[in-house]
CSV table of C-alpha atoms in Angstrom, one decimal:
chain,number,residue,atom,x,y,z
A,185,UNK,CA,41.1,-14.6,-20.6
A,186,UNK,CA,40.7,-17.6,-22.6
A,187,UNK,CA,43.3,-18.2,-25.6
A,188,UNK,CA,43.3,-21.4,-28.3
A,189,UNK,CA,45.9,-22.2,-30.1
A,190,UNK,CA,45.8,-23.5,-33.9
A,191,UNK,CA,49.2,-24.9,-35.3
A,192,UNK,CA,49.5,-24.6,-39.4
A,193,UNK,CA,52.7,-25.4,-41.1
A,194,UNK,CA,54.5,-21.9,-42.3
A,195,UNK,CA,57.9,-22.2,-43.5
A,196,UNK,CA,58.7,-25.4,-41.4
A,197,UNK,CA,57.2,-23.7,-38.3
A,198,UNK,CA,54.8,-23.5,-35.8
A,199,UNK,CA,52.8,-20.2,-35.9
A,200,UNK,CA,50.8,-20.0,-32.6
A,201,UNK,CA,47.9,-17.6,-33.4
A,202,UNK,CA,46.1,-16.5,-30.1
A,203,UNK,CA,42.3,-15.5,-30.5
A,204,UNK,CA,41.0,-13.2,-27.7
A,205,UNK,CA,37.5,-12.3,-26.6
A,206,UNK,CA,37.0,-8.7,-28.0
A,207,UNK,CA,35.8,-6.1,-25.7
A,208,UNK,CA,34.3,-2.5,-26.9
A,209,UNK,CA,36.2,-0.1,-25.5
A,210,UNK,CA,34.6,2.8,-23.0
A,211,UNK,CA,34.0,5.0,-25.7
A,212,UNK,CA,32.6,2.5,-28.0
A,213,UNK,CA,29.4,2.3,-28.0
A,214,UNK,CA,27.1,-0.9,-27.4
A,215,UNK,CA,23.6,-2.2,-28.1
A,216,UNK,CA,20.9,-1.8,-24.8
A,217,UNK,CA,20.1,-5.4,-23.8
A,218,UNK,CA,16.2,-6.1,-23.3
A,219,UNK,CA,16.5,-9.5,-22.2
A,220,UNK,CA,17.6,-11.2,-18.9
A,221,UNK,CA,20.8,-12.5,-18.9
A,222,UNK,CA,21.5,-10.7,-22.1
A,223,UNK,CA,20.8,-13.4,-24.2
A,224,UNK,CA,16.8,-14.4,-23.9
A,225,UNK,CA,13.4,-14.1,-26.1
A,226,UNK,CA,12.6,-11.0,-27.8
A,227,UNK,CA,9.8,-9.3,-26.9
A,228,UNK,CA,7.2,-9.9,-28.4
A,229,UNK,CA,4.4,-7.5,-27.1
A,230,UNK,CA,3.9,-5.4,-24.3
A,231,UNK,CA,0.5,-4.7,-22.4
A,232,UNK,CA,-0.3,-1.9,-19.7
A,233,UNK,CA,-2.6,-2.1,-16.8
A,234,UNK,CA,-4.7,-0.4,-16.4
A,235,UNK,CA,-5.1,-0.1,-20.5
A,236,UNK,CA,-7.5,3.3,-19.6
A,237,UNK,CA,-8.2,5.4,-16.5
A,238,UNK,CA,-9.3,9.2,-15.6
A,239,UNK,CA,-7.9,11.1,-12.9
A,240,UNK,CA,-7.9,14.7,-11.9
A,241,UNK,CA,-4.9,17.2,-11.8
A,242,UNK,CA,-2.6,16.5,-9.2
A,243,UNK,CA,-3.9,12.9,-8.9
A,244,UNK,CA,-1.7,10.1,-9.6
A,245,UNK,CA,-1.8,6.4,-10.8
A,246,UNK,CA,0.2,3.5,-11.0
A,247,UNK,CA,0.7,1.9,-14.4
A,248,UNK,CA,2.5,-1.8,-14.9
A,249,UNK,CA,3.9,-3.0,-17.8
A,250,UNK,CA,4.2,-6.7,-18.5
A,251,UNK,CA,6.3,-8.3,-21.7
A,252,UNK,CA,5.1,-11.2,-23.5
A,253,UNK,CA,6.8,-13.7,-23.3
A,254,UNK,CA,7.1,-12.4,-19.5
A,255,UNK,CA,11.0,-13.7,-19.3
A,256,UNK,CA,12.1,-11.1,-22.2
A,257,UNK,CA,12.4,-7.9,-20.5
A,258,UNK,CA,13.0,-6.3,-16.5
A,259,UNK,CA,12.8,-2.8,-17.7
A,260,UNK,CA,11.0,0.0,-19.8
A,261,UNK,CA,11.3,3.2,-21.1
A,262,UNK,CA,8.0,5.2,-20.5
A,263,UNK,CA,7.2,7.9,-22.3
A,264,UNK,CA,3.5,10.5,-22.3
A,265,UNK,CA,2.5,11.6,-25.4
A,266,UNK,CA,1.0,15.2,-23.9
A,267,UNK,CA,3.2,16.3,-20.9
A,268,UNK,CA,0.9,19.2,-20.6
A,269,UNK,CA,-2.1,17.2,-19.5
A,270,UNK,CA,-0.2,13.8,-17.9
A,271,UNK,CA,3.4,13.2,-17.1
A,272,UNK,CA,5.3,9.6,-16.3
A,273,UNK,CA,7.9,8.8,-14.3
A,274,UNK,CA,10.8,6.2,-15.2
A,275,UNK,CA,8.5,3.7,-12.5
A,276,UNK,CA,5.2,4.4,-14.4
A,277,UNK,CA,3.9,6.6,-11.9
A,278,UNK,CA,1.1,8.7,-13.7
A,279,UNK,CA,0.7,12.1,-12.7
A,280,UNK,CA,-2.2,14.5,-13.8
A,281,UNK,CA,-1.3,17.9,-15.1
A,282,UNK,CA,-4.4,19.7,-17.2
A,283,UNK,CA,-7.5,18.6,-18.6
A,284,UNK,CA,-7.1,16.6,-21.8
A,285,UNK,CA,-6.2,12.9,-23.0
A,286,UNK,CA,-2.8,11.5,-23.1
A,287,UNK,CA,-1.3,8.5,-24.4
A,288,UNK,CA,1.1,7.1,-21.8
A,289,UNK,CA,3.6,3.9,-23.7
A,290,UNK,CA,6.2,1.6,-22.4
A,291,UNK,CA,8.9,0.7,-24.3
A,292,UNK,CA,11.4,-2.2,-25.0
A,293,UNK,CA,13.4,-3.9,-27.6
A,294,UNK,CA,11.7,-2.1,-30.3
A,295,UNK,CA,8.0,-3.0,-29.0
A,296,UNK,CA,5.5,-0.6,-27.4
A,297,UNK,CA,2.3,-0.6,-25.6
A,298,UNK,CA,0.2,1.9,-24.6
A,299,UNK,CA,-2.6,3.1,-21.8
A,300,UNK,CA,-5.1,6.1,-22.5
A,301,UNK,CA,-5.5,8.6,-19.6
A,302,UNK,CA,-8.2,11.0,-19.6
A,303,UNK,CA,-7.2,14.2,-17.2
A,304,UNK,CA,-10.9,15.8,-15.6
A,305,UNK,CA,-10.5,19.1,-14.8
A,306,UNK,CA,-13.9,18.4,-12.6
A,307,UNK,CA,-12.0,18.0,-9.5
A,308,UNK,CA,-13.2,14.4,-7.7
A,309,UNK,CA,-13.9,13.5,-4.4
A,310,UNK,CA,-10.1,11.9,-2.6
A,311,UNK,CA,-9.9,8.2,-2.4
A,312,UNK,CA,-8.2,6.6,0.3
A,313,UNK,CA,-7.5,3.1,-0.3
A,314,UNK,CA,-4.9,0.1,1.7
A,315,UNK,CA,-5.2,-2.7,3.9
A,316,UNK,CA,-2.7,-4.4,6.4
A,317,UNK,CA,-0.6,-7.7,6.7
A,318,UNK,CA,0.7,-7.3,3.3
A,319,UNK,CA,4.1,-8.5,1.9
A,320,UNK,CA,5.9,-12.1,2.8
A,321,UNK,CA,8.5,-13.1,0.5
A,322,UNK,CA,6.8,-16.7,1.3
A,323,UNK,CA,3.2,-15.5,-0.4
A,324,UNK,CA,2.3,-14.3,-3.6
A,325,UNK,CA,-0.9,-12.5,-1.9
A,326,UNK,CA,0.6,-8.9,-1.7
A,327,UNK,CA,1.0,-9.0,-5.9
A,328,UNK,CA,-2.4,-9.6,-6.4
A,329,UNK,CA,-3.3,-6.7,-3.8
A,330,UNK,CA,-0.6,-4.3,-5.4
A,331,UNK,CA,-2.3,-5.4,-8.7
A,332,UNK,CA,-6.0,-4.0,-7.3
A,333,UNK,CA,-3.8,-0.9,-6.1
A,334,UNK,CA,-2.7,-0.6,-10.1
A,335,UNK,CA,-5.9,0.6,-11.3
A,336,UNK,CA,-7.0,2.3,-7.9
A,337,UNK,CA,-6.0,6.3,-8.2
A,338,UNK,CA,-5.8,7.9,-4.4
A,339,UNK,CA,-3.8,8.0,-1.2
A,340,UNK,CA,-2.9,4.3,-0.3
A,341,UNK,CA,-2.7,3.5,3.3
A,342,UNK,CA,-0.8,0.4,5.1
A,343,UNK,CA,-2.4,-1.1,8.1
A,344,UNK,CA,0.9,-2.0,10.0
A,345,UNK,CA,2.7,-5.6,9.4
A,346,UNK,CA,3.6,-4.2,6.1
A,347,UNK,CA,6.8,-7.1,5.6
A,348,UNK,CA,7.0,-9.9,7.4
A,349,UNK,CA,8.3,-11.6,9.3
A,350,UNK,CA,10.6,-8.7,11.1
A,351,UNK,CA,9.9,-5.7,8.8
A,352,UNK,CA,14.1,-5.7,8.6
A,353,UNK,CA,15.3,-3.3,5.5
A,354,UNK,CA,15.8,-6.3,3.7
A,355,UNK,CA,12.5,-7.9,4.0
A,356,UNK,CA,11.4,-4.1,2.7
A,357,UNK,CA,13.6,-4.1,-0.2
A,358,UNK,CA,13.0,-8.0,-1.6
A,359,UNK,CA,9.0,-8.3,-0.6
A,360,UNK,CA,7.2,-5.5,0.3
A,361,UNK,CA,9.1,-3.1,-2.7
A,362,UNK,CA,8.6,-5.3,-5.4
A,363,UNK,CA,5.0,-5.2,-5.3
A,364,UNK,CA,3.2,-2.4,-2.4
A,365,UNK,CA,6.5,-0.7,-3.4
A,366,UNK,CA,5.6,0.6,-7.0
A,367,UNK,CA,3.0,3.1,-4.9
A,368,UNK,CA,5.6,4.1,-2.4
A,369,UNK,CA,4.7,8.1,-3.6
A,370,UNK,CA,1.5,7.7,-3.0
A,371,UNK,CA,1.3,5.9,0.8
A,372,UNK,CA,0.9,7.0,4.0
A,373,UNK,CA,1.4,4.5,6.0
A,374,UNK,CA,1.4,2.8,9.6
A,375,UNK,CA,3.4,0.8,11.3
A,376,UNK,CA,2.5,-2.6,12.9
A,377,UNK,CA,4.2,-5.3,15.6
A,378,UNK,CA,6.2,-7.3,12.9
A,379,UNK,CA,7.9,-3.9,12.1
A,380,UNK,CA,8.9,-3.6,15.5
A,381,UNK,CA,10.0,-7.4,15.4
A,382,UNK,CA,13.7,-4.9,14.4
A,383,UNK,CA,14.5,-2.5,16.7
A,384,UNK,CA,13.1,0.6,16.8
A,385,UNK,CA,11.6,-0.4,13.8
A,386,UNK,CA,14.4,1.0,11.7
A,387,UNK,CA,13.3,-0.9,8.3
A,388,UNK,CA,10.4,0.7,8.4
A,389,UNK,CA,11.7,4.3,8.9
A,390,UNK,CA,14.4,3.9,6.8
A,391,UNK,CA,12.3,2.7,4.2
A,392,UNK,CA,9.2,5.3,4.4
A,393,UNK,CA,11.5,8.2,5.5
A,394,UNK,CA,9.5,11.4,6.6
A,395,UNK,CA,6.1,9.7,5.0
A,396,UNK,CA,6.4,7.9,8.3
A,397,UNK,CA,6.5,10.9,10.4
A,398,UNK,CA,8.6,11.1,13.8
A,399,UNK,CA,10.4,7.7,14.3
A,400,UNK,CA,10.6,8.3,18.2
A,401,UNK,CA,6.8,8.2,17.4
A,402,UNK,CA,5.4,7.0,15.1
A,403,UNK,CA,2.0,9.2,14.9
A,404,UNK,CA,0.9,12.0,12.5
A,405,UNK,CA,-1.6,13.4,11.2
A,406,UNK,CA,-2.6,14.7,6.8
A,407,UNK,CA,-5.9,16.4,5.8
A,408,UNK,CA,-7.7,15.0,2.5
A,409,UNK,CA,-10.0,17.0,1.4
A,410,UNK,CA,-13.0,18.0,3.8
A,411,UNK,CA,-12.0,14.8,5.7
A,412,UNK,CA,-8.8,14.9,8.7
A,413,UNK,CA,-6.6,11.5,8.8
A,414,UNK,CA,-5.2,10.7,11.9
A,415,UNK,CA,-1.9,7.7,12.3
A,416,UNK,CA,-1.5,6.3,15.1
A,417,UNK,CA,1.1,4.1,16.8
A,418,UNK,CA,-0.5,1.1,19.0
A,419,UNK,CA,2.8,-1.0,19.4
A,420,UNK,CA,5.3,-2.0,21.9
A,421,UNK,CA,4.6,-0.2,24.8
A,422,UNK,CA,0.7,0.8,23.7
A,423,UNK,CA,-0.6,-0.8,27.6
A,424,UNK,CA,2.6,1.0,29.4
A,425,UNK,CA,3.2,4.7,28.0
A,426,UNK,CA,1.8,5.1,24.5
A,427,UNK,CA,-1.7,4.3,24.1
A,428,UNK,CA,-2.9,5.0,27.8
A,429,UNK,CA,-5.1,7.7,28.5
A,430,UNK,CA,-2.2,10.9,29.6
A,431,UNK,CA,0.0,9.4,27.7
A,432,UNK,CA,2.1,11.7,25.0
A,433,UNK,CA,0.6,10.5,22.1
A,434,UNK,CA,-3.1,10.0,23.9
A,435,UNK,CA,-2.7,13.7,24.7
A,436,UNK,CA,-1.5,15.0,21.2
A,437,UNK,CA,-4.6,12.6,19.4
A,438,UNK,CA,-6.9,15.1,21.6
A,439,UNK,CA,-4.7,17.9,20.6
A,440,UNK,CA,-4.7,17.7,17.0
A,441,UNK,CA,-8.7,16.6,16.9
A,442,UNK,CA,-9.2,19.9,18.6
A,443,UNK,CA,-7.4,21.6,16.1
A,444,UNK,CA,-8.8,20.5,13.1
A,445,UNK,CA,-11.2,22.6,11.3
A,446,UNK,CA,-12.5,19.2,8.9
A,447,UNK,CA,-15.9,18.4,9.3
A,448,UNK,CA,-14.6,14.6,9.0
A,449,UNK,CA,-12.5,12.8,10.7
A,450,UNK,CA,-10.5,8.9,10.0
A,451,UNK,CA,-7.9,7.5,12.2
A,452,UNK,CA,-6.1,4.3,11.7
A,453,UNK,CA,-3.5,2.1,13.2
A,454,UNK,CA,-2.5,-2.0,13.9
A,455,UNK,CA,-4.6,-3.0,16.6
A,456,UNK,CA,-8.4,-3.6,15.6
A,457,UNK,CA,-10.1,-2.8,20.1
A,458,UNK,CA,-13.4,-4.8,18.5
A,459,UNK,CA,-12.1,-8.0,16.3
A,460,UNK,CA,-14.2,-10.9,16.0
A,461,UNK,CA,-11.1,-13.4,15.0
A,462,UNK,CA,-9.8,-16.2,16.6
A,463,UNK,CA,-6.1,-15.5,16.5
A,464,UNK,CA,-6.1,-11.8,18.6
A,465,UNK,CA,-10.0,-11.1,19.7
A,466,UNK,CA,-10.2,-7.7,21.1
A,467,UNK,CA,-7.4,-5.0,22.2
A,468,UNK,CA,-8.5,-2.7,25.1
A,469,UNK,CA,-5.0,-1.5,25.1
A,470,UNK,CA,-6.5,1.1,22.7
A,471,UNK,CA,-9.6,2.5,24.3
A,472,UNK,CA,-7.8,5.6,25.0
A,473,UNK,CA,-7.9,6.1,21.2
A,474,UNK,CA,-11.2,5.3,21.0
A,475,UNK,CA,-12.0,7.5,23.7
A,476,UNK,CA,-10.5,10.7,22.2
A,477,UNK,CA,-12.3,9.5,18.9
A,478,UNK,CA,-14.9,9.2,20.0
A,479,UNK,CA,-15.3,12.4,22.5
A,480,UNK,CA,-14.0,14.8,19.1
A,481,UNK,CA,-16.6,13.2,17.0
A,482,UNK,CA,-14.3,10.8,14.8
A,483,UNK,CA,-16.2,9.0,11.7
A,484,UNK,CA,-14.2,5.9,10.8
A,485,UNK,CA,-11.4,3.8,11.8
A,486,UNK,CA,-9.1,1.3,10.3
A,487,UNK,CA,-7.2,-1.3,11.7
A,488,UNK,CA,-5.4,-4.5,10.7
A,489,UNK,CA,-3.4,-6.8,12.7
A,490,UNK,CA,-6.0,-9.9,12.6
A,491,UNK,CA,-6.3,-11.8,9.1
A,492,UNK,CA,-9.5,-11.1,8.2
A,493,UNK,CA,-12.1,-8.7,6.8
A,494,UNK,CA,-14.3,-7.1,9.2
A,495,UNK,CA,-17.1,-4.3,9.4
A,496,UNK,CA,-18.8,-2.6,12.4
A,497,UNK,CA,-22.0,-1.0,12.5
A,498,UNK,CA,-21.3,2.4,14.3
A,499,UNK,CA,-20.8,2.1,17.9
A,500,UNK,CA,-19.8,3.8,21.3
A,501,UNK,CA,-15.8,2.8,22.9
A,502,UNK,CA,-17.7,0.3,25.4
A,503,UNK,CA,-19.6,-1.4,22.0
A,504,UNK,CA,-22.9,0.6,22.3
A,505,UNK,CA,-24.5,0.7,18.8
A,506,UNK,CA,-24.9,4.3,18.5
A,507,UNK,CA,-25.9,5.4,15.0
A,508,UNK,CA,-26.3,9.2,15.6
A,509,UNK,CA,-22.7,9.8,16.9
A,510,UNK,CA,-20.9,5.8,16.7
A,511,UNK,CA,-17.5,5.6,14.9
A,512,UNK,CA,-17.6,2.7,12.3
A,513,UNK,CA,-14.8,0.4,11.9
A,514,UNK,CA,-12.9,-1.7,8.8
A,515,UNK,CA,-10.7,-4.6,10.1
A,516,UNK,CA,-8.9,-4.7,6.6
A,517,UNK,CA,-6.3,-7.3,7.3
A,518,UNK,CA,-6.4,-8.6,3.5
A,519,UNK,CA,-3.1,-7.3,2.1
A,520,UNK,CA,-1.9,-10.8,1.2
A,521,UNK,CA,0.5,-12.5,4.0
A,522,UNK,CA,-2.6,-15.2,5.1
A,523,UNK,CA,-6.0,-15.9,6.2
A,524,UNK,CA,-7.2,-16.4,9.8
A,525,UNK,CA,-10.8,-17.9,10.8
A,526,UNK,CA,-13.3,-16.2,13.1
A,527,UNK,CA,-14.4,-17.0,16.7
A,528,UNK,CA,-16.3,-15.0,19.0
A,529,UNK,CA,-18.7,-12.8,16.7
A,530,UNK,CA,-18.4,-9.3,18.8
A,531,UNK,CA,-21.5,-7.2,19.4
A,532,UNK,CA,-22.0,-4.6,16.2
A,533,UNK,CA,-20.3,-7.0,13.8
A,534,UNK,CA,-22.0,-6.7,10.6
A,535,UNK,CA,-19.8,-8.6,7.5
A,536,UNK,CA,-16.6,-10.7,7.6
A,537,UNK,CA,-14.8,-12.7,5.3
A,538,UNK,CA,-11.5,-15.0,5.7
A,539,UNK,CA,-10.6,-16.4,3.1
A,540,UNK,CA,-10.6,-13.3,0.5
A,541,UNK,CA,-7.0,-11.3,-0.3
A,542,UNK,CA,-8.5,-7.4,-1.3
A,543,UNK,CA,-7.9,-3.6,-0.1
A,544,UNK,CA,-10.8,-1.3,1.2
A,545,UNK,CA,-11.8,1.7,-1.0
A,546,UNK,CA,-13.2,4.4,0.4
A,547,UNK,CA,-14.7,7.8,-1.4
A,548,UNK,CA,-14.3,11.0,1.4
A,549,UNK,CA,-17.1,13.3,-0.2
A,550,UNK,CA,-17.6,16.4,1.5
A,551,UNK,CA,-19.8,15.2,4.6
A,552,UNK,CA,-20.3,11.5,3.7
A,553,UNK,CA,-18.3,8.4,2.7
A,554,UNK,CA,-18.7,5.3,0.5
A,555,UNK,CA,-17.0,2.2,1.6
A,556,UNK,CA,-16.5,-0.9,-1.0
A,557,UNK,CA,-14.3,-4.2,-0.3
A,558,UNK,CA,-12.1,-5.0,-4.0
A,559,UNK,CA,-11.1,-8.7,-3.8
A,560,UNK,CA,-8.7,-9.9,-5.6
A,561,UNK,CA,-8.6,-11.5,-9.1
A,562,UNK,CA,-10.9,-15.0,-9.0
A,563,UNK,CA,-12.6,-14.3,-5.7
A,564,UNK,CA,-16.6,-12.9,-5.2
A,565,UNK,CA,-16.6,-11.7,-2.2
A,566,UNK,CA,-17.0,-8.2,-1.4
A,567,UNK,CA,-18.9,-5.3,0.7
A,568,UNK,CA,-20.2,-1.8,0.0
A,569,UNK,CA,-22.3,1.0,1.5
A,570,UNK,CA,-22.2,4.8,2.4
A,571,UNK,CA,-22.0,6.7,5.8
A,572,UNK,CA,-22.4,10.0,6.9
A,573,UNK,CA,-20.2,12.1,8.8
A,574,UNK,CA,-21.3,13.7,12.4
């Protein structure tokens, strides 16, 4: 505690007068700050993003509020005009309730803006949207992606190597939560070899909880509509006990194919077995998955692991092009950590890109599927089309 002194003549004396910072006391009550530090810019407007967007009941969507000047505020208060047809949660998350329009604002330091959501009660076809190698605290890559995710209602789905460079709790909490983070309610996700990079890949679990299913395992399985979404686990010991045909897990994929009564069926994991790019090429390791896929009737795989974009015509586990009964595949490693380059072009390989940061959208209708590459903000590239199931 800081005093100064200031010495006046009273009386032929010296009256010390001792000025102390006051303090409110705990009952007192005190002004919210909206500025960091306390003491910065006012805001000055706020801006929502997406400003408008329709989703069905039950469906959710992320909004993000950003201050102007962005150094005023680190927090706001949201608030739905109609909690009958849309509710918010303190993070933005939108969910639909009922059919109807709803004004969802953010608020701070006296300033408001606002987003217009329009609840169908039409109910729409699931989306399923994600891509892998995501977060570094060393690349700004992952923001733009989590900013594609932002007006992208669905299921989001990591690819494995979701925070680099050890997926450690840490590395979860300061570069993969800011930004992939804000849909953490939303994703189902799968783990890749940086996760694992920490033993056991406790940062992952721990951050994912029961979203990431059985930690001794690291496979499960969710239905989406009249499509059947199987995670799989293709690190560590994939060649030794994991992946290999007999295996537990090879065994339990055939298992819960069998058992599914979906007329469509996507799997995804890390490990891309058919990858035109210079850094990994191909993973047999994982024919056994492709195997059991491929024997059950499987539509659509996803993978990550190589730094690239990559589509597959339909094919057969030894690279046959088979378009009656082929499984097609998405190498979506565009989450945002960095780019690779190509070498080998693999048999089947219809589009890549390299240099393009984006997440793969994909529409399960009933029987069918349509596919569509979103790149990020500034960049052209991207790829679309529709498939049918078996």
């Amino acid at each position: 505690m800081r005093s100064r002194f200031i010495v006046a003549p009273v009386a032929s004396l010296l009256v010390a007068v001792s000025c102390f910072d006051q303090r409110p006391s705990p009952e007192a009550p005190t002004s919210p700050s909206f500025a960091k530090g306390g003491g910065g810019p006012k805001v000055r407007s706020i801006s929502i993003s997406p400003s408008t967007a329709s989703i069905t009941p039950g469906q959710t969507i992320q909004l993000t509020a950003t201050a102007s000047p962005t150094s005023a505020t680190t927090s706001f208060t949201w608030a739905s005009s109609n909690q009958a047809v849309a509710t918010v949660s303190s993070s933005g998350l939108v969910s639909g309730v009922a059919q109807g329009t709803a004004s969802i604002t953010a608020s701070s330091g006296g300033v408001t803006g606002s987003s217009t959501i329009t609840v169908s009660s039409v109910s729409a076809d699931p989306v399923l949207v994600g891509a892998g190698d995501i977060a570094s605290c060393s690349s700004s890559g992952d923001e733009a992606t989590a900013t594609l995710l932002d007006g992208i209602a669905g299921t989001v789905v990591t690819l494995g190597d979701n925070a680099y460079d050890n997926g450690t709790s840490t590395e979860y909490t300061n570069c993969y939560d800011p930004s992939w983070g804000r849909h953490k309610a939303r994703t189902r996700p799968s783990a890749g070899n940086h996760e694992y990079n920490t033993a056991n890949a406790t940062g992952y679990y721990g951050y994912f909880g029961g979203a990431a299913g059985d930690p001794t395992k690291g496979y499960y399985s969710y239905d989406l509509g009249n499509w059947h979404i199987v995670v799989l686990n293709s690190n560590l010991s994939c060649a030794v006990i994991s992946c290999a045909a007999g295996s537990p897990q090879e065994q339990w994929l055939r298992a819960d194919l069998a058992a599914s009564t979906k007329p469509c069926t996507l799997a995804y994991w890390h490990h891309p077995r058919f990858n035109s790019g210079a850094s990994h090429g191909n993973d047999p390791d994982v024919a056994p998955f492709w195997d059991a896929l491929y024997d059950l009737n499987a539509d659509v795989i996803l993978n990550g692991h190589e730094h690239v974009y990559e589509r597959f015509a339909p094919q057969t586990p030894s690279a046959v092009a088979d378009p009656v009964r082929g499984i097609r595949q998405f190498t979506v490693g565009t989450g945002g950590r960095s780019h690779y380059t190509f070498g080998t072009i693999q048999p089947n390989s219809e589009v890549r890109n390299g240099d393009t940061y984006g997440v793969l959208k994909l529409t399960l209708h009933s029987n069918s599927y349509d596919w569509q590459f979103v790149p990020v903000a500034g960049f052209s590239f991207t790829d679309s089309g529709t498939g049918n199931c078996h």
